Structure formats: structure tokens, C-alpha cells
Coordinates of C-alpha atoms and ligand atoms in Angstrom, one line a residue:
X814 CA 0.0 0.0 0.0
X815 CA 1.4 3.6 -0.9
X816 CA 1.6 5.8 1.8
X817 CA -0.2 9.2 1.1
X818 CA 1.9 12.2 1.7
X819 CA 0.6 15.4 0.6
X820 CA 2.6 17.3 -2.1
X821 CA 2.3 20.5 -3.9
X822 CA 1.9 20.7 -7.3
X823 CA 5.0 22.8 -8.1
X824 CA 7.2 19.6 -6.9
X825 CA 6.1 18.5 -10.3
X826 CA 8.1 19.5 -13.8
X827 CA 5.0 21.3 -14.8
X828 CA 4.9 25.1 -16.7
X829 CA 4.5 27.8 -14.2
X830 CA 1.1 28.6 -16.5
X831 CA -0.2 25.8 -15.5
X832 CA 0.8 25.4 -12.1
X833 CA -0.7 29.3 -11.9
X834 CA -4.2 27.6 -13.5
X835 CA -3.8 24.7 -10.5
X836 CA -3.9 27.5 -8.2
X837 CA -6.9 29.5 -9.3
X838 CA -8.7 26.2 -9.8
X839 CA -8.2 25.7 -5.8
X840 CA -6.0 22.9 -6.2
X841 CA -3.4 23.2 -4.2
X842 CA -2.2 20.1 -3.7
X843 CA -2.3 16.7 -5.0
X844 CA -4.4 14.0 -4.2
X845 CA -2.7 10.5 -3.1
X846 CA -3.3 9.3 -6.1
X847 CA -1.9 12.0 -8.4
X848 CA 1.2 11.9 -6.2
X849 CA 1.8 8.4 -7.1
X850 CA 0.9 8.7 -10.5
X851 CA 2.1 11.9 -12.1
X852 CA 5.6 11.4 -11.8
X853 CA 5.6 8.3 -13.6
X854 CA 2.9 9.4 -16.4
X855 CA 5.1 12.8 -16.9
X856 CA 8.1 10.4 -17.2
X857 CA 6.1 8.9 -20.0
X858 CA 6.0 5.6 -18.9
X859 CA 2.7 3.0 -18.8
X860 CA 0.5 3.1 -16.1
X861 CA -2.1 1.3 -14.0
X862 CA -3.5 3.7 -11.2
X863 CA -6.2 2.5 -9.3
X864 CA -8.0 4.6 -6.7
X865 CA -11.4 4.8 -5.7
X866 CA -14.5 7.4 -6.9
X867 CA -13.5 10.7 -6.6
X868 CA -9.8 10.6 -5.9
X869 CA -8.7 13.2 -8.7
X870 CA -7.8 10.8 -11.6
X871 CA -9.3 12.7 -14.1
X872 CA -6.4 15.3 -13.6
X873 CA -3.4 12.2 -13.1
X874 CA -4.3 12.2 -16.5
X875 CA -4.9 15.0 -18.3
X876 CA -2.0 17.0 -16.9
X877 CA 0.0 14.0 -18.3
X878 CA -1.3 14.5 -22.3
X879 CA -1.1 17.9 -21.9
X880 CA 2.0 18.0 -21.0
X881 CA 2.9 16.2 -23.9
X882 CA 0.5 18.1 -26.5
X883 CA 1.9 20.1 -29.0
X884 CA -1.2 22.8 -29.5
X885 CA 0.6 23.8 -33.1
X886 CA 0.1 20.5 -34.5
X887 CA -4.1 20.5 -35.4
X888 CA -3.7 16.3 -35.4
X889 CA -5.3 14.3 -32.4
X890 CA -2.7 13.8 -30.0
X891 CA -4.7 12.3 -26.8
X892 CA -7.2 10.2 -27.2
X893 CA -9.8 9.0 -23.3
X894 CA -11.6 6.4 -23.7
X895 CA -14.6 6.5 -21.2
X896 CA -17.6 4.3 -20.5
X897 CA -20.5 6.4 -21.1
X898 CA -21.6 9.9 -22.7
X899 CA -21.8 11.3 -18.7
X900 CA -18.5 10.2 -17.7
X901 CA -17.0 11.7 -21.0
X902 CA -18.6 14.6 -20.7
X903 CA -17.3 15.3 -17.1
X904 CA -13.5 14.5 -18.4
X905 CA -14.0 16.6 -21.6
X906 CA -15.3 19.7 -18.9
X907 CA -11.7 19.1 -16.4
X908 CA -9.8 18.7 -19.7
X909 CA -10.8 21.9 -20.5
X910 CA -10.6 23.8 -17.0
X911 CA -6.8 22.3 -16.8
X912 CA -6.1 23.3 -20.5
X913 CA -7.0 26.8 -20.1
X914 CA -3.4 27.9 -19.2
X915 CA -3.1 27.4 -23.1
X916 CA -4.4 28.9 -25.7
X917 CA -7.0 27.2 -28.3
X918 CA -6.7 23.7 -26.9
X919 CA -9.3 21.6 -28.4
X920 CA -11.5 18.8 -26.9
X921 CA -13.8 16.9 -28.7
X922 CA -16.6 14.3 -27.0
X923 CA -17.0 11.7 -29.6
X924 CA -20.1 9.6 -28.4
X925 CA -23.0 7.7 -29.6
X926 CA -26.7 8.4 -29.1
X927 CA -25.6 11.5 -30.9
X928 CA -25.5 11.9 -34.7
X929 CA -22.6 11.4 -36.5
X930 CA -22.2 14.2 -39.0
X931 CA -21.7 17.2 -36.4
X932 CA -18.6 15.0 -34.6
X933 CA -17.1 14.2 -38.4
X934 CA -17.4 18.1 -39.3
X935 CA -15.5 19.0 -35.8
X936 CA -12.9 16.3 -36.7
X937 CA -12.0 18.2 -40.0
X938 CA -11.6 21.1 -38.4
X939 CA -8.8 19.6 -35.9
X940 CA -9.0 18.3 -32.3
X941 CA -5.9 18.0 -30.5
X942 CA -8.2 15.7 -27.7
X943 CA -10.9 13.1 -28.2
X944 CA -12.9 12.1 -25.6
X945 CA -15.5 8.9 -25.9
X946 CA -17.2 5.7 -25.3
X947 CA -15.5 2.6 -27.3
X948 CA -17.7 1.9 -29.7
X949 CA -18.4 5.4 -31.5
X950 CA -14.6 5.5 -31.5
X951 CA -14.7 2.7 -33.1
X952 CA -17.5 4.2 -35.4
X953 CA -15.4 6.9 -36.6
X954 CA -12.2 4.4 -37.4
X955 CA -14.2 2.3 -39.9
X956 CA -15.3 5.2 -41.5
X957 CA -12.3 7.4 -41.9
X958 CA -13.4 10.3 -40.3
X959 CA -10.7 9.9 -37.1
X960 CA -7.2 9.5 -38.0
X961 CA -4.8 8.6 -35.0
X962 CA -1.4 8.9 -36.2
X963 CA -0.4 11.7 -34.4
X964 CA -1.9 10.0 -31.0
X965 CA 0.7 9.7 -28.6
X966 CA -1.3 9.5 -25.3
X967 CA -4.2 7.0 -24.8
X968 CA -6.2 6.8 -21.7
X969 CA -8.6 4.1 -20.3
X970 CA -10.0 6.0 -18.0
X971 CA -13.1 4.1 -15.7
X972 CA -11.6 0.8 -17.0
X973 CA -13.4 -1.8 -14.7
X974 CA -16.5 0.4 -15.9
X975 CA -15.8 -0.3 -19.2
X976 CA -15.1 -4.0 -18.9
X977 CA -18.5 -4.6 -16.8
X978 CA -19.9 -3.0 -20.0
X979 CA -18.6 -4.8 -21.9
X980 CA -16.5 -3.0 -24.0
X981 CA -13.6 -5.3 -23.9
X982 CA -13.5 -6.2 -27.5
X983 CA -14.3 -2.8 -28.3
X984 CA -11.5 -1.3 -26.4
X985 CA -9.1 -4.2 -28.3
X986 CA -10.3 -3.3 -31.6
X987 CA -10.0 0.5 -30.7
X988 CA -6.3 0.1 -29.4
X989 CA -5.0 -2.0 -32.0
X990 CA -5.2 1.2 -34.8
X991 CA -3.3 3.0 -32.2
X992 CA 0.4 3.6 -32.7
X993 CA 2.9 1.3 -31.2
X994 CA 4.6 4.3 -30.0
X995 CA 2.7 5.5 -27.4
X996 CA 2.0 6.2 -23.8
X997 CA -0.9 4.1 -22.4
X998 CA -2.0 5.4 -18.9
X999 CA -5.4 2.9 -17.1
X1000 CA -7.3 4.1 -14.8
X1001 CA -9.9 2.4 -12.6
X1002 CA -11.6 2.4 -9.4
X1003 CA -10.9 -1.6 -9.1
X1004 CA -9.1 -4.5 -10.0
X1005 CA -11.4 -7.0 -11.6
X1006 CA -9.5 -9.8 -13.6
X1007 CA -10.4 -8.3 -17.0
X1008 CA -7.9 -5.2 -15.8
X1009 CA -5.3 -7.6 -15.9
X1010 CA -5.8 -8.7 -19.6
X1011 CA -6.3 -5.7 -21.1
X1012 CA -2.5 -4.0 -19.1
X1013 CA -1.0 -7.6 -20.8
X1014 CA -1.9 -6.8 -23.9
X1015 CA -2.0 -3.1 -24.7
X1016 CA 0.3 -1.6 -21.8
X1017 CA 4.4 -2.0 -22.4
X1018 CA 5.8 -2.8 -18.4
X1019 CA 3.2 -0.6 -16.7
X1020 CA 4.2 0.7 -13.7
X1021 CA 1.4 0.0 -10.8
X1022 CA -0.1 2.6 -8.8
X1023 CA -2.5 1.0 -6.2
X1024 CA -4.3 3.4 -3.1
X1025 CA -6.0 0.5 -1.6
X1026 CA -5.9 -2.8 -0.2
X1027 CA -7.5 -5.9 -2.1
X1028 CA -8.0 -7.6 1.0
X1029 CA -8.4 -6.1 4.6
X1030 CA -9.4 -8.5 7.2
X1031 CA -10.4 -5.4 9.7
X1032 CA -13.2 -4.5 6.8
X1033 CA -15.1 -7.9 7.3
X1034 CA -17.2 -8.0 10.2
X1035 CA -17.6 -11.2 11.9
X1036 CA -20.7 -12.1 13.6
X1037 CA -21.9 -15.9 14.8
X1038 CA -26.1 -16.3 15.8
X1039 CA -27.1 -19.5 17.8
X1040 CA -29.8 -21.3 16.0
X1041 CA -32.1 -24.5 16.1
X1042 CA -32.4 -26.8 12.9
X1043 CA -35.8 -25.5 13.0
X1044 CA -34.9 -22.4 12.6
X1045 CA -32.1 -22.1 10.6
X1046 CA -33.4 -21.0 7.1
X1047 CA -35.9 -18.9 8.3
X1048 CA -33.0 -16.9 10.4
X1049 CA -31.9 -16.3 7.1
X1050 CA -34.0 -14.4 6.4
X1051 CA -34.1 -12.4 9.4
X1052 CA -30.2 -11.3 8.7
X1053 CA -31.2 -10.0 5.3
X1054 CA -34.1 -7.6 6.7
X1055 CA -31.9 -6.6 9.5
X1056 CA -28.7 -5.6 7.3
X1057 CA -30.4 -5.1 4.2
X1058 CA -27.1 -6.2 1.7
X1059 CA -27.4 -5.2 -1.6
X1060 CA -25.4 -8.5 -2.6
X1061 CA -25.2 -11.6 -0.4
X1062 CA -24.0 -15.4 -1.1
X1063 CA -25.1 -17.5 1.1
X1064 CA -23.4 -20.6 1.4
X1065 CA -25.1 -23.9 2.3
X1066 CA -22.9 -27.4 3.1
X1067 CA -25.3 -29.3 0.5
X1068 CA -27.2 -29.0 -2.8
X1069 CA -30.6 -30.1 -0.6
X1070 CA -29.6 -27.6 1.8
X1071 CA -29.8 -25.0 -1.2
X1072 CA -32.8 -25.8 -2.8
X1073 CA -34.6 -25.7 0.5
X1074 CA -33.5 -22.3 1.0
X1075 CA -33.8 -20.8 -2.2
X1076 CA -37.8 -22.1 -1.3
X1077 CA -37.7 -20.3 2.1
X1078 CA -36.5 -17.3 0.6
X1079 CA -38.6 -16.8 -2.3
X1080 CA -41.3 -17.8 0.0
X1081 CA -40.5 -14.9 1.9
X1082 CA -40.1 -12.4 -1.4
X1083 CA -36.7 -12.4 -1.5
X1084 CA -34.9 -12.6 -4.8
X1085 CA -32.7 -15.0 -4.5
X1086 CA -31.0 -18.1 -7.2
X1087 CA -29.2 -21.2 -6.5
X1088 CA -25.9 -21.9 -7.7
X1089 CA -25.5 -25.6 -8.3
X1090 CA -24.7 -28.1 -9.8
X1091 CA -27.4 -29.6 -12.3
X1092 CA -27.1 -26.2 -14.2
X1093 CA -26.1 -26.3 -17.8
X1094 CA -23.3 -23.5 -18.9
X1095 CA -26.0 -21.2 -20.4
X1096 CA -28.0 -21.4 -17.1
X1097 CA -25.2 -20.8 -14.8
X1098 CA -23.9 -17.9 -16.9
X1099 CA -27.6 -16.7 -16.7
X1100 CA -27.4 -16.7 -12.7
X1101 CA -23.8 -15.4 -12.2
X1102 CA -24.6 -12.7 -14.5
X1103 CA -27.7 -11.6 -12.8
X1104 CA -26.4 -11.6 -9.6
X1105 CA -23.3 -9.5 -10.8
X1106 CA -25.5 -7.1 -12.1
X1107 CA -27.2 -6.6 -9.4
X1108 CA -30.8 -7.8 -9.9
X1109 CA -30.9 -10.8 -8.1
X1110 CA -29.9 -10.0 -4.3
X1111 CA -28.9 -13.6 -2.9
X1112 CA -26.8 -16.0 -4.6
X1113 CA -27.6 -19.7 -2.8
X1114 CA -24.3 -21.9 -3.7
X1115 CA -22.2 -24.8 -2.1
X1116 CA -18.4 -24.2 -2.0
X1117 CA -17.9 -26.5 -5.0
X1118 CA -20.5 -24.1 -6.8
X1119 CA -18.9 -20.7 -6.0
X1120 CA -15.6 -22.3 -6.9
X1121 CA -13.4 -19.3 -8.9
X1122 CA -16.0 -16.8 -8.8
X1123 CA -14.8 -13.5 -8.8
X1124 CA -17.6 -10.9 -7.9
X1125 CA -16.5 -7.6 -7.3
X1126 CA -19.1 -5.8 -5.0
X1127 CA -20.5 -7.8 -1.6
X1128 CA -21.6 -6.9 1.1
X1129 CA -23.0 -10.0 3.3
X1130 CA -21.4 -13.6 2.9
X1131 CA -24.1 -15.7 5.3
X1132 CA -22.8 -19.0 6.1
X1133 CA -25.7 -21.3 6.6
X1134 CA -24.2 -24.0 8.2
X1135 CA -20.8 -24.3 9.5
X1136 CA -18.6 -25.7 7.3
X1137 CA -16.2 -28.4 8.8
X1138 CA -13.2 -27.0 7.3
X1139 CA -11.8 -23.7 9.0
X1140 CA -9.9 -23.4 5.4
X1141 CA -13.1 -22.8 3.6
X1142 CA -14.6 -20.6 6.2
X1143 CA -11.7 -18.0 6.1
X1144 CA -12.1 -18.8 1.9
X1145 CA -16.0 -18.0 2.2
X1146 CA -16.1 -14.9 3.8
X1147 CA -12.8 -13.2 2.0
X1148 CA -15.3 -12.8 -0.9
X1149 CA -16.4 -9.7 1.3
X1150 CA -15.3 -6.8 2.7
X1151 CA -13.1 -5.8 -0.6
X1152 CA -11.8 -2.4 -2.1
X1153 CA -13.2 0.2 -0.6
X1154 CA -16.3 -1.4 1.1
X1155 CA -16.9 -3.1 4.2
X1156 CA -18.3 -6.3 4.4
X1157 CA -20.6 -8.6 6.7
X1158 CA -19.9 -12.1 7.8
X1159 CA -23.2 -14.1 9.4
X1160 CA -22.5 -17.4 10.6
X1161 CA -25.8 -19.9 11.5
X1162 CA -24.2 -22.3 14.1
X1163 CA -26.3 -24.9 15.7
X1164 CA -25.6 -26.9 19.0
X1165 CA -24.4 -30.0 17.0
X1166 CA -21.9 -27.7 15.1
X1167 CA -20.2 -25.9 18.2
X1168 CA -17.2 -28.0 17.4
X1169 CA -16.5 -26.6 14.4
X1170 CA -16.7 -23.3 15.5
X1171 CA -14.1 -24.0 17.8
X1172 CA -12.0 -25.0 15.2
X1173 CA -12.3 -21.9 13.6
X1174 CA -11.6 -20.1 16.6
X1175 CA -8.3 -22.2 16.9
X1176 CA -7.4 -21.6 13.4
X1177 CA -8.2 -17.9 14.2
X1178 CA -6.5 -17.6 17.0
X1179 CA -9.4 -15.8 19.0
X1180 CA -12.9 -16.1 20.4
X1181 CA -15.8 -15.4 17.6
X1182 CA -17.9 -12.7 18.5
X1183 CA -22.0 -14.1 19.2
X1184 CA -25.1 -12.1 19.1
X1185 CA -28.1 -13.1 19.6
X1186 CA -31.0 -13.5 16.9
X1187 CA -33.7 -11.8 19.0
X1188 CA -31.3 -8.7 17.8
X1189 CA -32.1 -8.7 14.8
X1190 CA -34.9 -6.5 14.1
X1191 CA -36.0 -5.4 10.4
X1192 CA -34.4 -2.2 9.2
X1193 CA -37.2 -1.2 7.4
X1194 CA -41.2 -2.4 6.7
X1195 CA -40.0 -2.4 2.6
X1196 CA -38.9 -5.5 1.1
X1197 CA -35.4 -5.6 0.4
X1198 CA -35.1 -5.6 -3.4
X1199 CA -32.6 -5.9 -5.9
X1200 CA -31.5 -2.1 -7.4
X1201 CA -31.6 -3.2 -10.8
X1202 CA -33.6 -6.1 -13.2
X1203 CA -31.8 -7.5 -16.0
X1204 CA -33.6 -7.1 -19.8
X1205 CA -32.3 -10.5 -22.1
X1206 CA -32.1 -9.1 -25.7
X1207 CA -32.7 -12.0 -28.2
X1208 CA -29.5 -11.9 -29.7
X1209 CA -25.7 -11.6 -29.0
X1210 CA -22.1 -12.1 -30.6
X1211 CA -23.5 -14.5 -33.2
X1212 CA -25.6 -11.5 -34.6
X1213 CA -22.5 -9.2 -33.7
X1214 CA -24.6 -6.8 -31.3
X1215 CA -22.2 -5.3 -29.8
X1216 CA -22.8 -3.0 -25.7
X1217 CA -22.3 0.3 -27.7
X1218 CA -25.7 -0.6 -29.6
X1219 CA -27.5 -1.3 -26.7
X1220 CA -25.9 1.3 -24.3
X1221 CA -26.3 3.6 -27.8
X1222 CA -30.6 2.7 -28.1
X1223 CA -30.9 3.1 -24.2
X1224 CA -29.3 6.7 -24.1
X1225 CA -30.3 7.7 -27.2
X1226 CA -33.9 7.5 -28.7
X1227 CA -35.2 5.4 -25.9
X1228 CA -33.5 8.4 -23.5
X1229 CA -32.0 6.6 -20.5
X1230 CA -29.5 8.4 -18.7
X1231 CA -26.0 6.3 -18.7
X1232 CA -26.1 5.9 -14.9
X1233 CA -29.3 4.1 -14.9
X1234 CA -27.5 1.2 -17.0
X1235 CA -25.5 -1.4 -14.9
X1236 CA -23.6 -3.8 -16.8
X1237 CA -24.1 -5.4 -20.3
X1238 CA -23.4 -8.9 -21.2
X1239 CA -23.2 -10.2 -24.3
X1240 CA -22.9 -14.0 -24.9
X1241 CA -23.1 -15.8 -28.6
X1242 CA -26.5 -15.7 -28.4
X1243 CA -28.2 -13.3 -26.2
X1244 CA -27.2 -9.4 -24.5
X1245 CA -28.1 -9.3 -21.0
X1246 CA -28.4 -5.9 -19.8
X1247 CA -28.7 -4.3 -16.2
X1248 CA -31.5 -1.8 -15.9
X1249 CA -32.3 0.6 -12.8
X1250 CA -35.4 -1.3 -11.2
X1251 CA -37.7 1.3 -11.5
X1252 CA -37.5 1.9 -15.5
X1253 CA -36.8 -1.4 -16.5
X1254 CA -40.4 -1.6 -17.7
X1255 CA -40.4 0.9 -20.0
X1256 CA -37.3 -0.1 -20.8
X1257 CA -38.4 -3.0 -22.2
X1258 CA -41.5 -1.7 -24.0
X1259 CA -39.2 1.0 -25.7
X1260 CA -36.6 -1.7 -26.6
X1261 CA -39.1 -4.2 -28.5
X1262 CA -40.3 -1.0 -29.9
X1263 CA -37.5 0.3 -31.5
X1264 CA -34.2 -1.5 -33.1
X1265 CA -31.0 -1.8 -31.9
X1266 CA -28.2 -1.7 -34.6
X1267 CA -30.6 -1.0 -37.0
X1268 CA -32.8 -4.2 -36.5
X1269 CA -35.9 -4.7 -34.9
X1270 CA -34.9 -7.2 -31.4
X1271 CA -36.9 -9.6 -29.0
X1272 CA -36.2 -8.4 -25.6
X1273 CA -37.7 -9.7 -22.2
X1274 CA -37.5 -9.2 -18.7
X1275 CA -35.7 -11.5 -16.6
X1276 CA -37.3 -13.2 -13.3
X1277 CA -36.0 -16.1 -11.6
X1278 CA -37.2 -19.0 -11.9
Ligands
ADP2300 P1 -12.1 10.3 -10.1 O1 -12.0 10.3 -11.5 O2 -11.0 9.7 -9.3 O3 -13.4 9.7 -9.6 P2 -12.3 13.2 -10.4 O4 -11.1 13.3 -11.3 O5 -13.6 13.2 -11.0 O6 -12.2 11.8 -9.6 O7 -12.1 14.3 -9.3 C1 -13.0 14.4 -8.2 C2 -13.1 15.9 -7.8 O8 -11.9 16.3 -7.2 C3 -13.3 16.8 -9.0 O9 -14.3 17.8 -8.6 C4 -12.0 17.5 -9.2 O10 -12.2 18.8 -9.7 C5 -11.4 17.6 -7.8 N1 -9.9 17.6 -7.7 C6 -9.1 16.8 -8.5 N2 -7.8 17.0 -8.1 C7 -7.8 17.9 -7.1 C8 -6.8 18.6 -6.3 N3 -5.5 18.3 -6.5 N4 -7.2 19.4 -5.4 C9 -8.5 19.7 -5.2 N5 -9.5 19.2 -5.9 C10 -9.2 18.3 -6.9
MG2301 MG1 -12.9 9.3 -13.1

């Protein structure tokens, strides 16, 4: 972990314009993160900076291309790739406000759910900036109208964003009509696996900025509940409305144990699905997918089940039963309590499992912490529901749909704002796509209405079952 120290701008080889722009902007010093990153990005070396929301990134970059921009030469220079029309909007505004120390810098937002004509006219006139989502970009290569032989700088900038959306393949076809010769700088506020794929083959030895910890122990709260058999899946239950997790696995010691409480919990209103093993690949990429995205709120699974899953945001890991292993306990609830969040672990123990508890307090080295379940009260009369539903467009890969269509018919005629979008899957034959719960209906309706990539599309909301 880098330690923060703060530092003033002026420790940087920056032109006293701009550090006098720094100044009358309020910033006065640098963030952690721009610290750690601007030396190495002014030293024109690759980069992978992560940091969380809000950190200052935006400027780790840009005072890194424009340091590097010759405003003479009317070519495109710096090129940000961003996840959606909001996000590259914001960038192109601090682009701006750091490039006023020059004169007649230009930044250009190249995104869809806009036409195309307006963006090609500004690109004959020069940019020395673009700023966009992946597959516009991408739009403009194929048809000429963006020429990126003078780019020296290319930024991924929300990269885990991007990848949730999608956009790897985008990004890959994107990069490749880059110049070899270049500075590629990746921001992100996390480190899914995809971040690792994309440094390996588009950054040349990256240097790694990290502000966080992967994995804090001190951020996962441990709590253990005495319970009967008899009451065991109900208490389930009772832990959700009392902490109200946006994402939860809970994990059960056996495949009946799941499917009895994926019935208690639906029972009860809950959305939950099992994770098991009777599921064929499409089905099982159909649950991990929905729970990733954040419409279904409890994943049921058995440790063979959850084997190599990698999901980014939890915040409750329930164990149902004890396990026997104090191994896979400590491996169960490390899946929470990551980045920047804190995280919940619930244990159910019952009188005939006491042993293994003490196991786990041997293997811990100290006494778990018990509360009782008369505690746990609901936190609130509303059901706890998932923040998003997931539409399934009829079509994927095989059809060549790409996220950029559907993120493109969303924000653009259909006039969803980017935030209310979550992730966007597409598999060979279907696009599953994260909607904020409260729109997904019209969502849909407006989706089989219209056409994405120019063709008319079967779309339907998904509910477990
Ligand atoms: P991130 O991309 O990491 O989420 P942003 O780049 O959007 O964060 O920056 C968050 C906010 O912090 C913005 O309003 C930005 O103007 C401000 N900011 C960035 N750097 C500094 C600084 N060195 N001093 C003061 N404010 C800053
Ligand atoms: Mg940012």
C-alpha cells in the first residue's frame, strides 16, 4: 500500500502557466493518487492507477497528455476512452478547465446516441483531444473520419466500468489502430480480472499505482447467531431484513440444503438463485450474470458451486451451516469486505456444530464474536429488493450486437441516462443488460419497440425461476 503524503503541485516539472491555472482552480495540492501517479505518467511511462470514486484521476491524467501536447500541430494527439456519454462529458469539462493555461486547446466528445455528422465536421476542423465511449470511436475508425497517427497518449480511464460493460473487444479493436509508439496510462476504481488482460496486452511494463488494499481482514465484520435446525433458514431471512445487503452469497454445506432455502427465501419475497450443480453452462452464466449485475440479491451456492468466482461488489457472505473446514470458512467470507467497502460475515451455528466453531476459533487464534438473533430486528417495513432487473435481448455475438448498440438505443432514442444502466453482457447468443429497477419496464416496452443496430430485437424481462 502507498503511503499518502501530501505534495504541492510545483514539486512537479510542470509550466508555471499551468501550475498558476492549479492554483486559481483551488488545487493546491495533490491527491494520493496523483502523487503516485504523475511522476511516472510525466516520465512517459505506462501506467495502471487505481484509486477509488472521486480521488482526482481525471487530472493524473490529463495534466500528463497535456504536458505532452503540441497545441501547433491541429492532429489528435490524446485520445480518453470513457464508459459512457456522462462520464465523457465530465472528463472533456476538467480537460478543459486544466487546459486553459493554453491557448486554443481543443476537446472533442466523440459519443454515440448522438449523430454522426456534427462529430465528423469537428474532426475536419482539428482536435488535439478526443474524448469517448469505445464503440463510437470505433465508429469513426471504420469510416475514416478519425485518424490517430499523431496520437501519442491513450487513456482508459473508468476501465473496470468499461469492462462490466462490456466494451472489452471494443476497447481491443480501438487500441489495435493505435500507434505502437505511445504512452498508455489505465485508470480504474478496481481491480477485476479483465484489468489484468487488457495492461498484458495493450500496456508496455506498466508501472502500478495501487491506493488500496485488495483484502483487509479489519473491513469484514464477523458475527456468529445461535440457532435450532428448526430455525435455521428462516434466520436467514431475518439477517437480510436486519442488514439489508445489496449483494449476499449465502453458502449452504449441501445441494438439498440450497434448494430448501432458495424455497424459504422466495417464499418470503426475497430474490434470490441457486448456484448448483445440475445447471447447464447457459443457465449458470444466466445466474452469475444476474447476480453480478445486481438484480438478483442472494446468490444460494455450495463451495464446489462458488468455486473461482470473482464478484467484485459484496456486502453480506451468510454461512448457513458451519462448514467443517476452518480453510473454507476463512475462503467463504474473504469474498467480502473488498476495495473500498466493508463487508458482513453471518454465521448460523447450531448446538451439534459448536465443534466446528471451535476449530475456527483455533485456526483464528481468538474467540468469535455471538449475538443473539432476538437482535435482529428489520431495518425497514419495505422488502429488500434488488436495485436493478436484467432485460435479455434475443440476440448476441452471433448476430455481432455489440454493448455500444444497446448502451447507444438506451441513451439515445429510448432516453436513459447512462447511470441508470449497470452492466451489459453479451454472450453468442443473447445481451443481458442491467436496468435501474424502477425503468426497466419501460425499458423494455421502448426496446421491443424500437431497433438496436438497425434491427428490430426480441427483448424480455428476466425473473427467476
Ligand atoms: P475520479 O476520476 O478519481 O473519480 P475526479 O477526477 O472526477 O475523480 O475528481 C473528483 C473531484 O476532485 C473533481 O471535482 C475535481 O475537480 C477535484 N480535484 C481533483 N484534483 C484535485 C486537487 N488536486 N485538489 C482539489 N480538488 C481536486
Ligand atoms: Mg474518473
Amino acid at each position: 500500500m502507498t503511503k499518502p503524503t501530501p505534495a504541492p503541485f510545483s514539486q512537479l516539472p510542470l509550466p508555471p502557466a499551468m501550475l498558476a491555472n492549479l492554483a486559481q482552480l483551488g488545487y493546491l495540492e495533490m491527491t494520493p493518487i496523483q502523487a503516485a501517479s504523475l511522476p511516472v505518467a510525466l516520465a512517459g511511462q505506462d501506467l495502471i492507477a487505481q484509486a477509488k470514486t472521486g480521488s482526482g484521476k481525471t487530472a493524473a491524467f490529463t495534466l500528463a497528455l497535456l504536458a505532452r501536447l503540441d497545441v501547433r500541430n491541429y492532429a489528435v494527439q490524446s485520445m480518453v476512452l470513457c464508459p459512457t456519454r456522462e462520464l465523457a462529458d465530465q472528463v472533456t469539462q476538467e480537460i478543459r478547465r486544466l487546459a486553459r493555461a493554453e491557448e486554443n486547446v481543443k476537446v472533442l466528445t466523440l459519443c454515440g446516441g448522438t449523430p454522426m455528422r456534427p462529430q465528423t465536421a469537428s474532426l475536419e476542423h482539428g482536435a488535439h483531444i478526443v474524448v469517448g465511449t469505445p464503440g463510437r470511436i470505433m465508429d469513426h475508425l471504420e469510416r475514416g473520419s478519425l485518424d490517430l497517427k499523431a496520437l501519442n497518449t491513450l487513456v482508459l480511464d473508468e476501465a473496470d466500468r468499461m469492462l462490466d460493460m462490456g466494451f472489452f473487444d471494443d476497447i481491443a479493436t480501438v487500441v489495435r489502430q493505435c500507434p505502437k509508439e505511445r504512452q498508455t496510462l489505465l485508470f480504474s476504481a478496481t481491480y477485476p480480472e479483465g484489468i489484468g488482460k487488457l495492461s498484458q496486452q495493450f500496456l508496455r511494463n506498466p508501472k502500478d499505482v495501487k491506493l488500496e488494499e485488495r483484502h483487509d481482514d479489519s473491513k469484514i465484520r464477523q458475527r456468529f447467531y445461535e440457532v435450532t435446525e428448526n430455525d435455521r433458514l428462516h434466520t436467514v431471512g431475518l439477517l437480510l431484513n436486519h442488514y439489508r445487503p445489496v449483494s449476499t452469497i449465502a453458502f449452504c454445506n449441501t445441494k438439498q440444503q440450497c434448494r430448501d432455502l432458495l424455497d424459504v427465501l422466495r417464499a418470503q419475497g426475497f430474490h434470490a438463485l441457486a448456484l448448483h450443480g445440475e445447471l447447464d453452462q447457459r443457465e449458470r452464466d444466466q445466474v452469475l450474470i444476474q447476480f453480478a449485475n445486481r438484480s438478483c440479491s442472494v446468490l444460494v451456492a455450495t463451495d464446489v458451486a462458488a468455486r473461482g468466482l470473482d464478484i467484485a461488489q459484496l456486502e453480506a457472505v451468510i454461512n448457513v451451516d458451519v462448514t467443517p473446514d476452518p480453510e473454507v470458512h476463512v475462503h467463504r467470507i474473504g469474498r467480502t469486505g473488498r476495495a473500498d467497502q466493508d463487508g458482513w460475515a453471518l454465521s448460523l451455528a447450531s448446538m451439534n456444530e459448536m465443534g466446528r466453531v471451535g476449530s475456527i476459533e483455533q485456526a483464528k487464534g481468538r474467540e468469535v464474536e455471538w449475538h443473539p438473533v432476538s437482535e435482529l430486528k428489520p431495518a425497514s417495513n419495505a422488502p429488500l429488493l434488488p436495485p436493478m432487473e436484467t432485460l435479455q435481448i434475443l440476440g448476441g455475438r452471433k448476430e455481432k450486437i455489440r454493448p455500444g448498440d444497446v448502451l447507444g438505443a438506451l441513451t439515445g432514442d429510448a432516453g436513459f441516462a447512462g447511470s441508470q444502466i449497470g452492466k451489459i453482457n453479451v454472450t453468442e447468443f443473447s445481451t443481458y443488460v442491467a436496468i435501474e429497477r424502477g425503468v426497466a419496464k419501460d425499458a423494455l416496452r421502448k426496446l421491443n419497440a424500437g431497433k438496436v443496430k438497425g434491427k428490430k430485437v426480441k427483448v424480455r424481462l428476466m425473473d427467476e425461476d
